[in-house]
Tab-separated table of C-alpha atoms in Angstrom:
chain	number	residue	atom	x	y	z
A	556	ARG	CA	-6.726	16.432	1.326
A	557	TYR	CA	-7.695	13.732	4.145
A	558	VAL	CA	-10.746	13.426	5.862
A	559	ARG	CA	-10.337	11.323	9.334
A	560	GLN	CA	-12.648	8.495	9.306
A	561	LEU	CA	-13.553	8.607	12.984
A	562	GLN	CA	-16.577	10.789	13.663
A	563	ARG	CA	-16.921	11.003	17.722
A	564	LEU	CA	-15.734	9.281	20.433
A	565	GLN	CA	-17.754	8.484	23.455
A	566	LEU	CA	-16.493	8.024	27.023
A	567	LEU	CA	-18.820	6.476	29.265
A	568	PHE	CA	-17.607	5.898	32.793
A	569	SER	CA	-19.016	6.255	36.286
A	570	PRO	CA	-17.679	8.376	38.847
A	571	THR	CA	-17.706	5.875	41.670
A	572	ALA	CA	-16.604	2.608	40.016
A	573	ALA	CA	-13.072	1.178	41.115
A	574	ASP	CA	-12.214	0.228	37.738
A	575	ALA	CA	-13.173	3.400	36.030
A	576	ARG	CA	-10.067	5.271	37.989
A	577	GLY	CA	-7.898	5.298	34.483
A	578	ALA	CA	-11.071	6.631	32.727
A	579	ARG	CA	-11.178	9.493	35.599
A	580	GLN	CA	-7.333	9.965	35.411
A	581	PHE	CA	-7.707	10.308	31.219
A	582	VAL	CA	-10.490	12.762	31.857
A	583	GLU	CA	-8.550	15.093	34.075
A	584	GLU	CA	-4.949	14.843	32.631
A	585	GLU	CA	-5.336	14.002	28.850
A	586	ALA	CA	-8.778	14.656	27.402
A	587	LEU	CA	-7.668	18.345	26.286
A	588	ASP	CA	-4.273	17.311	24.766
A	589	PHE	CA	-5.590	14.374	22.717
A	590	THR	CA	-8.229	16.728	21.469
A	591	ARG	CA	-5.627	19.403	20.917
A	592	ARG	CA	-3.700	16.767	18.563
A	593	HIS	CA	-6.798	15.490	17.189
A	594	PRO	CA	-9.115	18.453	16.193
A	595	ASP	CA	-11.232	16.816	13.998
A	596	VAL	CA	-12.540	14.650	16.486
A	597	VAL	CA	-15.635	15.399	18.918
A	598	LEU	CA	-14.917	13.919	22.188
A	599	TYR	CA	-18.095	13.501	24.735
A	600	VAL	CA	-17.547	12.620	27.899
A	601	SER	CA	-20.789	11.772	30.143
A	602	PRO	CA	-20.557	10.245	33.647
A	603	ARG	CA	-23.189	8.001	34.369
A	604	SER	CA	-23.957	4.871	36.708
A	605	ILE	CA	-22.785	2.123	34.030
A	606	PRO	CA	-21.516	-1.234	35.291
A	607	ALA	CA	-18.305	-0.967	33.250
A	608	PRO	CA	-16.646	2.007	31.537
A	609	LEU	CA	-16.688	1.804	27.934
A	610	LEU	CA	-14.932	3.866	24.936
A	611	LEU	CA	-17.608	4.369	22.223
A	612	ALA	CA	-16.240	4.995	18.650
A	613	GLU	CA	-18.284	6.218	15.932
A	614	TYR	CA	-17.100	5.906	12.379
A	615	LEU	CA	-18.549	8.109	9.217
A	616	ASN	CA	-19.583	4.728	7.451
A	617	GLY	CA	-21.960	3.940	10.891
A	618	THR	CA	-19.863	1.091	12.323
A	619	VAL	CA	-19.713	1.662	16.158
A	620	ARG	CA	-17.138	0.164	18.016
A	621	GLU	CA	-17.376	-0.509	21.799
A	622	GLU	CA	-13.756	-0.579	23.791
A	623	LEU	CA	-13.775	-1.680	27.514
A	624	ILE	CA	-11.542	0.422	29.572
A	625	ALA	CA	-11.938	-1.079	32.747
A	626	SER	CA	-8.404	-1.513	35.067
A	627	LYS	CA	-6.674	0.331	32.285
A	628	THR	CA	-3.952	3.342	33.125
A	629	SER	CA	-4.651	6.484	31.507
A	630	GLU	CA	-1.696	5.715	29.231
A	631	GLU	CA	-3.255	2.721	27.694
A	632	ILE	CA	-6.406	4.477	27.150
A	633	VAL	CA	-4.595	7.298	25.427
A	634	GLN	CA	-2.852	4.449	23.112
A	635	LEU	CA	-6.340	3.196	22.263
A	636	ALA	CA	-7.807	6.520	21.525
A	637	THR	CA	-5.027	7.364	19.115
A	638	LYS	CA	-5.329	3.746	17.595
A	639	LEU	CA	-9.277	4.241	17.089
A	640	ALA	CA	-8.699	7.646	15.786
A	641	GLY	CA	-5.949	6.398	13.137
A	642	GLN	CA	-8.914	3.444	11.870
A	643	SER	CA	-11.557	3.570	9.696
A	644	GLY	CA	-14.927	2.170	10.053
A	645	LEU	CA	-14.324	-1.028	7.508
A	646	ASP	CA	-14.664	-4.630	9.529
A	647	ILE	CA	-11.612	-5.860	10.772
A	648	VAL	CA	-11.343	-8.969	8.514
A	649	ARG	CA	-9.111	-10.737	6.719
A	650	ILE	CA	-8.280	-9.153	3.421
A	651	ARG	CA	-6.794	-11.256	0.493
A	652	LYS	CA	-5.130	-8.646	-1.164
A	653	PRO	CA	-2.881	-5.488	-0.148
A	654	PHE	CA	-3.598	-3.612	-2.723
A	655	HIS	CA	-6.928	-2.395	-5.210
A	656	THR	CA	-6.810	-0.566	-7.721
A	657	ASP	CA	-9.475	0.444	-10.122
A	658	ASN	CA	-7.669	0.856	-13.558
A	659	PRO	CA	-5.190	-2.300	-13.025
A	660	SER	CA	-3.473	-2.154	-16.697
A	661	VAL	CA	-2.327	0.901	-18.905
A	662	GLN	CA	-1.002	-0.593	-21.714
A	663	GLY	CA	-3.702	-3.098	-22.313
A	664	GLN	CA	-3.762	-6.320	-20.450
A	665	TRP	CA	-1.580	-9.253	-21.686
A	666	HIS	CA	-3.082	-12.376	-23.639
A	667	PRO	CA	-1.806	-14.684	-25.242
A	668	LEU	CA	-1.835	-13.176	-28.851
A	669	THR	CA	0.207	-10.292	-27.738
A	670	ASN	CA	3.805	-9.579	-29.069
A	671	LYS	CA	3.032	-12.637	-31.730
A	672	PRO	CA	3.477	-12.195	-35.464
A	673	SER	CA	0.329	-12.216	-37.425
A	674	ALA	CA	-1.034	-15.259	-39.372
A	675	LEU	CA	-0.795	-13.452	-42.521
A	676	ILE	CA	2.860	-12.694	-42.433
A	677	VAL	CA	4.453	-16.040	-41.122
A	678	GLN	CA	5.769	-17.967	-44.055
A	679	GLY	CA	4.703	-21.393	-43.670
A	680	PRO	CA	6.567	-24.737	-45.908
A	681	ARG	CA	3.732	-24.627	-48.372
A	682	LEU	CA	2.877	-20.769	-48.752
A	683	GLN	CA	4.909	-19.141	-51.561
A	684	PRO	CA	6.214	-15.642	-50.401
A	685	GLN	CA	4.468	-12.988	-52.642
B	1202	ILE	CA	36.683	-26.991	-42.842
B	1203	ALA	CA	33.315	-29.413	-43.179
B	1204	LYS	CA	30.420	-28.066	-41.924
B	1205	THR	CA	28.921	-30.121	-39.187
B	1206	SER	CA	25.726	-29.701	-36.938
B	1207	LEU	CA	27.976	-28.165	-33.831
B	1208	THR	CA	30.366	-25.776	-35.992
B	1209	SER	CA	27.815	-23.350	-35.658
B	1210	PRO	CA	25.408	-22.750	-32.793
B	1211	PRO	CA	21.835	-23.395	-32.707
B	1212	TRP	CA	20.338	-19.895	-32.411
B	1213	PRO	CA	20.422	-17.159	-35.264
B	1214	GLU	CA	23.555	-15.482	-35.779
B	1215	VAL	CA	22.432	-11.717	-34.524
B	1216	LYS	CA	24.717	-9.003	-36.591
B	1217	LEU	CA	24.674	-6.015	-34.187
B	1218	PRO	CA	24.259	-2.438	-35.949
B	1219	ASP	CA	27.194	-0.019	-36.247
B	1220	PRO	CA	28.042	1.924	-32.916
B	1221	ALA	CA	28.001	5.269	-34.296
B	1222	GLU	CA	24.431	4.922	-35.962
B	1223	GLU	CA	22.893	2.921	-33.017
B	1224	ALA	CA	24.478	6.113	-30.883
B	1225	LYS	CA	22.582	8.412	-33.525
B	1226	TYR	CA	19.225	6.015	-33.277
B	1227	HIS	CA	19.503	6.337	-29.336
B	1228	ALA	CA	19.635	10.237	-29.313
B	1229	GLU	CA	16.791	10.438	-31.665
B	1230	VAL	CA	14.181	8.328	-29.739
B	1231	VAL	CA	15.379	10.298	-26.194
B	1232	GLN	CA	14.847	13.672	-28.059
B	1233	LYS	CA	11.430	12.139	-28.933
B	1234	VAL	CA	10.178	10.606	-26.016
B	1235	ASN	CA	11.313	13.871	-24.103
B	1236	GLY	CA	9.121	16.078	-26.784
B	1237	MET	CA	6.267	13.867	-26.098
B	1238	ILE	CA	6.794	14.026	-22.057
B	1239	ALA	CA	6.942	17.829	-22.611
B	1240	ALA	CA	3.782	18.136	-24.585
B	1241	GLY	CA	2.008	15.719	-21.817
B	1242	GLN	CA	0.941	13.442	-24.747
B	1243	TYR	CA	0.826	10.614	-21.870
B	1244	GLY	CA	-2.548	9.545	-20.910
B	1245	ARG	CA	-2.303	7.047	-17.463
B	1246	LEU	CA	1.401	6.687	-15.804
B	1247	PHE	CA	2.024	3.364	-13.800
B	1248	ALA	CA	4.855	2.568	-12.027
B	1249	VAL	CA	6.900	0.060	-10.272
B	1250	VAL	CA	8.206	0.929	-6.638
B	1251	HIS	CA	10.262	-0.509	-4.162
B	1252	PHE	CA	8.400	-0.117	-0.863
B	1253	ALA	CA	8.894	-1.756	2.455
B	1254	SER	CA	10.721	-4.522	1.326
B	1255	LYS	CA	8.446	-5.433	-1.491
B	1256	GLN	CA	7.720	-4.137	-5.497
B	1257	TRP	CA	4.488	-2.748	-5.974
B	1258	LYS	CA	3.167	-1.913	-9.650
B	1259	ILE	CA	0.894	1.259	-8.787
B	1260	THR	CA	-1.041	3.806	-10.740
B	1261	SER	CA	-2.351	6.679	-9.549
B	1262	GLU	CA	-5.408	6.460	-6.913
B	1263	ASP	CA	-5.098	3.397	-5.722
B	1264	LEU	CA	-4.903	1.622	-2.137
B	1265	ILE	CA	-1.625	-0.041	-0.911
B	1266	MET	CA	-1.518	-1.843	2.501
B	1267	MET	CA	1.645	-2.620	4.483
B	1268	ASP	CA	2.471	-4.911	7.654
B	1269	ASN	CA	4.509	-2.412	9.309
B	1270	VAL	CA	4.250	1.061	11.190
B	1271	LEU	CA	5.400	4.446	9.303
B	1272	GLU	CA	6.522	7.417	11.325
B	1273	ALA	CA	4.323	9.419	9.429
B	1274	GLU	CA	0.733	10.788	10.948
B	1275	CYS	CA	-2.611	9.941	9.515
B	1276	GLY	CA	-3.186	12.204	6.381
B	1277	ASP	CA	0.553	13.191	5.780
B	1278	ARG	CA	2.048	13.233	2.452
B	1279	ILE	CA	4.795	11.019	1.589
B	1280	ARG	CA	7.288	10.905	-1.419
B	1281	MET	CA	8.512	7.677	-2.365
B	1282	GLU	CA	11.890	7.307	-3.748
B	1283	LYS	CA	13.396	3.915	-5.475
B	1284	VAL	CA	11.667	3.854	-8.012
B	1285	LEU	CA	12.275	0.857	-10.907
B	1286	LEU	CA	10.130	1.438	-13.741
B	1287	VAL	CA	7.585	4.323	-15.473
B	1288	GLY	CA	5.466	3.544	-18.270
B	1289	ALA	CA	2.478	4.982	-20.199
B	1290	ASP	CA	0.696	4.135	-23.305
B	1291	ASP	CA	3.103	4.641	-25.784
B	1292	PHE	CA	6.711	4.497	-24.030
B	1293	THR	CA	8.161	3.143	-21.162
B	1294	LEU	CA	11.231	4.384	-18.741
B	1295	ILE	CA	13.383	1.673	-17.306
B	1296	GLY	CA	15.528	2.527	-14.446
B	1297	ARG	CA	18.971	0.225	-13.578
B	1298	PRO	CA	18.161	-0.489	-11.434
B	1299	LEU	CA	16.710	3.055	-10.015
B	1300	LEU	CA	15.372	5.860	-12.108
B	1301	GLY	CA	16.668	9.502	-10.941
B	1302	LYS	CA	14.899	11.594	-8.777
B	1303	ASP	CA	14.553	14.372	-10.940
B	1304	LEU	CA	12.584	12.480	-13.110
B	1305	VAL	CA	10.008	11.130	-11.774
B	1306	ARG	CA	7.846	11.874	-8.556
B	1307	VAL	CA	5.627	9.354	-6.749
B	1308	GLU	CA	3.106	11.236	-4.123
B	1309	ALA	CA	0.920	9.234	-1.375
B	1310	THR	CA	-1.074	9.710	1.811
B	1311	VAL	CA	-1.174	7.750	4.918
B	1312	ILE	CA	-5.008	7.354	5.269
B	1313	GLU	CA	-5.351	4.692	7.987
B	1314	LYS	CA	-3.192	2.718	10.793
B	1315	THR	CA	-5.168	-0.037	11.557
B	1316	GLU	CA	-4.633	-3.554	13.193
B	1317	SER	CA	-4.548	-6.698	11.266
B	1318	TRP	CA	-7.711	-9.090	11.879
B	1319	PRO	CA	-6.787	-11.085	15.208
B	1320	LYS	CA	-4.432	-14.401	14.310
B	1321	ILE	CA	-4.228	-16.993	16.431
B	1322	ASN	CA	-0.943	-18.623	17.183
B	1323	MET	CA	-1.515	-21.740	19.037
B	1324	ARG	CA	0.993	-24.527	19.932
B	1325	PHE	CA	-0.209	-28.365	21.000
B	1326	TRP	CA	1.286	-31.061	21.791
B	1327	LYS	CA	-0.817	-34.325	22.134
B	1328	ARG	CA	-0.754	-36.337	25.371
B	1329	HIS	CA	1.703	-33.986	27.026
B	1330	ASN	CA	-0.907	-31.656	28.209
B	1331	TYR	CA	0.603	-28.567	26.302
B	1332	GLN	CA	-1.192	-25.884	24.801
B	1333	ARG	CA	-0.515	-22.225	24.039
B	1334	LYS	CA	-2.434	-19.586	22.675
B	1335	ARG	CA	-1.620	-16.160	21.409
B	1336	ILE	CA	-3.877	-13.852	19.650
B	1337	ILE	CA	-1.611	-11.665	17.325
B	1338	THR	CA	-2.499	-8.332	15.821
B	1339	ASN	CA	-0.001	-6.744	13.595
B	1340	PRO	CA	-0.141	-2.709	13.163
B	1341	GLN	CA	-1.114	-1.815	9.251
B	1342	THR	CA	-0.706	1.357	7.174
B	1343	VAL	CA	-3.110	1.770	4.002
B	1344	LEU	CA	-1.888	4.264	1.760
B	1345	ARG	CA	-3.406	6.053	-0.968
B	1346	ILE	CA	-1.077	6.924	-4.079
B	1347	ASN	CA	-2.272	10.363	-5.167
B	1348	THR	CA	0.122	11.281	-8.251
B	1349	ILE	CA	3.161	9.990	-10.295
B	1350	GLU	CA	4.796	13.042	-12.378
B	1351	ILE	CA	7.735	12.753	-14.559
B	1352	SER	CA	9.459	15.639	-16.313
B	1353	PRO	CA	11.611	15.833	-19.545
B	1354	CYS	CA	15.067	15.125	-18.072
B	1355	LEU	CA	16.239	12.699	-20.089
B	1356	SER	CA	19.984	12.728	-21.705
Protein backbone atom coordinates (compact mmCIF):
# COMPACT_ATOMS: atom_id res chain seq x y z
CA ARG A 1 0.00 0.00 0.00
CA TYR A 2 1.40 3.30 -1.14
CA VAL A 3 -0.02 6.73 -0.35
CA ARG A 4 1.14 9.61 -2.49
CA GLN A 5 2.32 12.46 -0.31
CA LEU A 6 1.15 15.22 -2.64
CA GLN A 7 -2.29 16.51 -1.73
CA ARG A 8 -3.07 19.14 -4.33
CA LEU A 9 -1.40 21.21 -7.00
CA GLN A 10 -2.65 24.75 -7.51
CA LEU A 11 -1.77 26.41 -10.77
CA LEU A 12 -2.11 30.21 -10.50
CA PHE A 13 -1.56 32.17 -13.66
CA SER A 14 -2.94 35.20 -15.44
CA PRO A 15 -4.46 34.82 -18.90
CA THR A 16 -2.88 37.96 -20.29
CA ALA A 17 0.72 38.03 -18.98
CA ALA A 18 3.44 37.13 -21.48
CA ASP A 19 5.51 34.95 -19.14
CA ALA A 20 2.53 32.69 -18.41
CA ARG A 21 2.54 31.29 -21.96
CA GLY A 22 4.01 27.99 -20.86
CA ALA A 23 1.45 27.72 -18.09
CA ARG A 24 -1.38 28.37 -20.54
CA GLN A 25 -0.03 25.76 -22.98
CA PHE A 26 0.33 23.27 -20.16
CA VAL A 27 -3.30 23.85 -19.14
CA GLU A 28 -4.52 23.48 -22.72
CA GLU A 29 -2.54 20.42 -23.73
CA GLU A 30 -0.95 18.46 -20.94
CA ALA A 31 -3.03 18.99 -17.82
CA LEU A 32 -5.46 16.20 -18.72
CA ASP A 33 -2.66 13.71 -19.43
CA PHE A 34 -0.98 14.63 -16.17
CA THR A 35 -4.16 14.06 -14.18
CA ARG A 36 -4.73 10.73 -15.91
CA ARG A 37 -1.23 9.58 -15.05
CA HIS A 38 -1.54 10.70 -11.42
CA PRO A 39 -5.15 9.98 -10.46
CA ASP A 40 -4.66 10.62 -6.74
CA VAL A 41 -3.47 14.23 -7.12
CA VAL A 42 -6.01 17.07 -7.37
CA LEU A 43 -5.10 19.84 -9.81
CA TYR A 44 -6.75 23.24 -9.32
CA VAL A 45 -6.42 25.67 -12.20
CA SER A 46 -7.30 29.26 -11.31
CA PRO A 47 -6.67 32.09 -13.76
CA ARG A 48 -6.28 35.28 -11.77
CA SER A 49 -4.47 38.57 -12.20
CA ILE A 50 -1.18 37.59 -10.55
CA PRO A 51 2.13 39.27 -11.42
CA ALA A 52 4.02 35.96 -11.79
CA PRO A 53 2.60 32.49 -12.44
CA LEU A 54 3.00 30.07 -9.54
CA LEU A 55 2.68 26.36 -8.99
CA LEU A 56 1.67 25.63 -5.38
CA ALA A 57 2.15 22.11 -4.07
CA GLU A 58 0.57 21.05 -0.77
CA TYR A 59 1.65 17.86 0.98
CA LEU A 60 0.01 15.66 3.57
CA ASN A 61 2.15 17.00 6.42
CA GLY A 62 1.11 20.57 5.66
CA THR A 63 4.21 21.92 3.90
CA VAL A 64 3.47 24.19 0.96
CA ARG A 65 6.01 24.62 -1.82
CA GLU A 66 5.83 27.43 -4.34
CA GLU A 67 7.59 27.15 -7.65
CA LEU A 68 7.83 29.90 -10.22
CA ILE A 69 6.84 28.81 -13.72
CA ALA A 70 7.38 32.16 -15.46
CA SER A 71 8.90 31.83 -18.94
CA LYS A 72 9.10 28.03 -18.86
CA THR A 73 7.95 25.74 -21.62
CA SER A 74 5.12 23.32 -21.00
CA GLU A 75 7.49 20.31 -21.05
CA GLU A 76 9.53 21.85 -18.24
CA ILE A 77 6.36 22.46 -16.26
CA VAL A 78 5.35 18.82 -16.76
CA GLN A 79 8.75 17.67 -15.51
CA LEU A 80 8.49 19.99 -12.52
CA ALA A 81 5.02 18.71 -11.73
CA THR A 82 6.10 15.05 -11.89
CA LYS A 83 9.07 15.83 -9.65
CA LEU A 84 6.80 17.50 -7.11
CA ALA A 85 4.38 14.60 -7.33
CA GLY A 86 7.15 12.18 -6.41
CA GLN A 87 8.38 14.21 -3.43
CA SER A 88 7.13 14.14 0.11
CA GLY A 89 6.65 17.20 2.25
CA LEU A 90 9.82 16.80 4.31
CA ASP A 91 12.30 19.67 4.28
CA ILE A 92 15.08 19.33 1.75
CA VAL A 93 17.96 19.57 4.21
CA ARG A 94 21.21 17.65 4.44
CA ILE A 95 20.38 14.14 5.66
CA ARG A 96 23.10 12.67 7.84
CA LYS A 97 22.39 8.99 7.23
CA PRO A 98 20.96 7.40 4.08
CA PHE A 99 19.21 4.70 6.12
CA HIS A 100 16.84 4.56 9.05
CA THR A 101 15.82 1.55 11.10
CA ASP A 102 13.62 1.14 14.11
CA ASN A 103 15.19 -2.21 15.07
CA PRO A 104 18.92 -1.91 14.42
CA SER A 105 20.02 -5.14 16.09
CA VAL A 106 18.46 -8.56 15.61
CA GLN A 107 20.92 -10.88 17.34
CA GLY A 108 21.67 -8.49 20.16
CA GLN A 109 23.99 -5.53 19.96
CA TRP A 110 27.70 -6.28 20.18
CA HIS A 111 29.46 -5.26 23.40
CA PRO A 112 33.08 -6.04 24.23
CA LEU A 113 32.11 -9.06 26.33
CA THR A 114 30.31 -11.05 23.64
CA ASN A 115 32.12 -14.13 22.30
CA LYS A 116 34.49 -14.25 25.25
CA PRO A 117 34.64 -17.09 27.78
CA SER A 118 33.37 -16.11 31.18
CA ALA A 119 35.79 -15.51 34.05
CA LEU A 120 34.69 -18.69 35.87
CA ILE A 121 35.95 -21.03 33.15
CA VAL A 122 39.31 -19.42 32.40
CA GLN A 123 42.18 -21.16 34.19
CA GLY A 124 44.83 -18.79 35.44
CA PRO A 125 48.34 -19.78 36.49
CA ARG A 126 47.39 -19.79 40.18
CA LEU A 127 43.86 -21.29 40.09
CA GLN A 128 43.87 -25.08 40.38
CA PRO A 129 41.53 -26.90 37.94
CA GLN A 130 38.72 -28.43 40.01
CA ILE B 1 66.16 -33.85 16.12
CA ALA B 2 66.23 -31.36 18.96
CA LYS B 3 63.15 -29.21 19.42
CA THR B 4 63.92 -25.52 19.13
CA SER B 5 61.66 -22.50 19.26
CA LEU B 6 61.21 -22.57 15.48
CA THR B 7 60.45 -26.27 14.84
CA SER B 8 56.72 -25.86 15.30
CA PRO B 9 54.69 -22.77 14.40
CA PRO B 10 53.71 -20.49 17.29
CA TRP B 11 49.95 -21.00 16.80
CA PRO B 12 48.30 -24.05 18.41
CA GLU B 13 48.02 -27.06 16.13
CA VAL B 14 44.40 -27.77 15.16
CA LYS B 15 43.29 -31.29 14.25
CA LEU B 16 40.60 -31.35 11.56
CA PRO B 17 37.77 -33.82 12.19
CA ASP B 18 37.00 -36.81 9.96
CA PRO B 19 35.44 -35.78 6.62
CA ALA B 20 32.69 -38.41 6.86
CA GLU B 21 31.80 -37.39 10.39
CA GLU B 22 31.92 -33.77 9.35
CA ALA B 23 29.55 -34.42 6.42
CA LYS B 24 27.11 -36.19 8.78
CA TYR B 25 27.29 -33.29 11.23
CA HIS B 26 26.70 -30.78 8.43
CA ALA B 27 23.66 -32.71 7.14
CA GLU B 28 22.23 -32.86 10.64
CA VAL B 29 22.67 -29.12 11.18
CA VAL B 30 21.14 -28.34 7.77
CA GLN B 31 18.12 -30.55 8.53
CA LYS B 32 17.65 -28.88 11.89
CA VAL B 33 17.78 -25.38 10.38
CA ASN B 34 15.38 -26.45 7.60
CA GLY B 35 12.97 -27.74 10.21
CA MET B 36 13.21 -24.51 12.15
CA ILE B 37 12.50 -22.42 9.04
CA ALA B 38 9.59 -24.65 8.02
CA ALA B 39 8.11 -24.43 11.51
CA GLY B 40 8.48 -20.66 11.42
CA GLN B 41 10.49 -20.39 14.63
CA TYR B 42 12.35 -17.29 13.62
CA GLY B 43 11.44 -13.84 14.89
CA ARG B 44 12.92 -10.91 13.03
CA LEU B 45 15.03 -11.46 9.92
CA PHE B 46 17.83 -9.23 8.76
CA ALA B 47 19.63 -9.41 5.43
CA VAL B 48 22.72 -7.94 3.80
CA VAL B 49 21.86 -6.83 0.28
CA HIS B 50 24.09 -5.47 -2.47
CA PHE B 51 22.19 -2.61 -4.11
CA ALA B 52 23.29 0.48 -6.04
CA SER B 53 26.98 -0.47 -5.64
CA LYS B 54 26.62 -0.47 -1.84
CA GLN B 55 25.94 -3.16 0.74
CA TRP B 56 23.11 -2.49 3.14
CA LYS B 57 22.09 -4.31 6.30
CA ILE B 58 18.32 -4.23 6.23
CA THR B 59 15.40 -5.51 8.28
CA SER B 60 11.71 -5.22 7.48
CA GLU B 61 10.08 -1.77 7.62
CA ASP B 62 13.16 0.34 7.29
CA LEU B 63 14.10 3.19 4.94
CA ILE B 64 16.97 3.35 2.47
CA MET B 65 17.97 6.26 0.26
CA MET B 66 20.02 6.08 -2.90
CA ASP B 67 21.67 8.82 -4.86
CA ASN B 68 20.40 7.74 -8.26
CA VAL B 69 17.27 7.33 -10.33
CA LEU B 70 15.51 3.98 -10.49
CA GLU B 71 13.37 3.12 -13.46
CA ALA B 72 10.37 2.36 -11.28
CA GLU B 73 7.51 4.73 -10.56
CA CYS B 74 6.48 5.78 -7.07
CA GLY B 75 4.58 2.97 -5.41
CA ASP B 76 6.15 0.11 -7.40
CA ARG B 77 7.09 -3.08 -5.62
CA ILE B 78 10.68 -4.15 -6.24
CA ARG B 79 12.29 -7.51 -5.55
CA MET B 80 15.96 -7.30 -4.60
CA GLU B 81 18.30 -10.02 -5.74
CA LYS B 82 21.98 -10.23 -4.77
CA VAL B 83 21.41 -11.19 -1.14
CA LEU B 84 24.70 -11.92 0.62
CA LEU B 85 23.60 -12.88 4.13
CA VAL B 86 20.37 -13.66 5.95
CA GLY B 87 20.14 -13.98 9.69
CA ALA B 88 17.65 -14.48 12.48
CA ASP B 89 17.93 -14.80 16.21
CA ASP B 90 19.35 -18.34 16.34
CA PHE B 91 20.85 -19.02 12.90
CA THR B 92 22.41 -17.21 9.94
CA LEU B 93 22.64 -18.28 6.33
CA ILE B 94 25.84 -17.07 4.69
CA GLY B 95 26.10 -17.05 0.92
CA ARG B 96 29.28 -17.59 -1.10
CA PRO B 97 29.00 -14.84 -2.22
CA LEU B 98 25.27 -14.83 -3.05
CA LEU B 99 22.33 -16.83 -1.76
CA GLY B 100 19.91 -18.59 -4.04
CA LYS B 101 16.87 -16.77 -5.31
CA ASP B 102 14.52 -19.56 -4.22
CA LEU B 103 15.85 -19.28 -0.67
CA VAL B 104 15.40 -15.59 0.12
CA ARG B 105 12.96 -12.97 -1.10
CA VAL B 106 13.44 -9.29 -0.27
CA GLU B 107 10.67 -6.91 -1.32
CA ALA B 108 10.70 -3.12 -1.25
CA THR B 109 8.53 -0.26 -2.52
CA VAL B 110 9.64 3.04 -3.98
CA ILE B 111 8.23 5.74 -1.72
CA GLU B 112 9.72 8.96 -2.94
CA LYS B 113 11.75 10.38 -5.80
CA THR B 114 13.17 13.75 -4.79
CA GLU B 115 16.28 15.80 -5.29
CA SER B 116 19.00 16.27 -2.73
CA TRP B 117 19.61 19.51 -0.90
CA PRO B 118 21.29 22.15 -3.13
CA LYS B 119 25.06 21.59 -2.98
CA ILE B 120 27.34 24.45 -3.95
CA ASN B 121 30.20 23.74 -6.34
CA MET B 122 32.48 26.77 -6.44
CA ARG B 123 35.91 27.29 -7.95
CA PHE B 124 37.96 30.32 -7.01
CA TRP B 125 41.50 31.40 -7.79
CA LYS B 126 42.77 34.36 -5.90
CA ARG B 127 44.23 37.38 -7.61
CA HIS B 128 43.08 36.01 -10.99
CA ASN B 129 39.51 37.31 -11.02
CA TYR B 130 38.21 33.75 -11.55
CA GLN B 131 35.23 32.31 -9.74
CA ARG B 132 32.58 29.90 -10.94
CA LYS B 133 29.57 28.94 -8.87
CA ARG B 134 27.26 26.06 -9.64
CA ILE B 135 24.41 24.59 -7.60
CA ILE B 136 24.00 20.82 -7.90
CA THR B 137 20.91 18.85 -6.87
CA ASN B 138 21.23 15.07 -7.23
CA PRO B 139 18.12 12.98 -7.81
CA GLN B 140 17.42 10.58 -4.96
CA THR B 141 15.04 7.69 -4.41
CA VAL B 142 13.73 6.46 -1.08
CA LEU B 143 12.83 2.79 -0.67
CA ARG B 144 11.07 1.09 2.18
CA ILE B 145 11.83 -2.60 2.73
CA ASN B 146 8.54 -4.42 3.15
CA THR B 147 9.37 -8.05 3.82
CA ILE B 148 12.22 -10.52 3.98
CA GLU B 149 11.08 -14.13 3.50
CA ILE B 150 12.97 -17.40 3.56
CA SER B 151 11.88 -20.85 2.46
CA PRO B 152 13.29 -24.20 3.64
CA CYS B 153 15.20 -25.11 0.46
CA LEU B 154 18.63 -25.79 1.94
CA SER B 155 20.70 -28.74 0.83
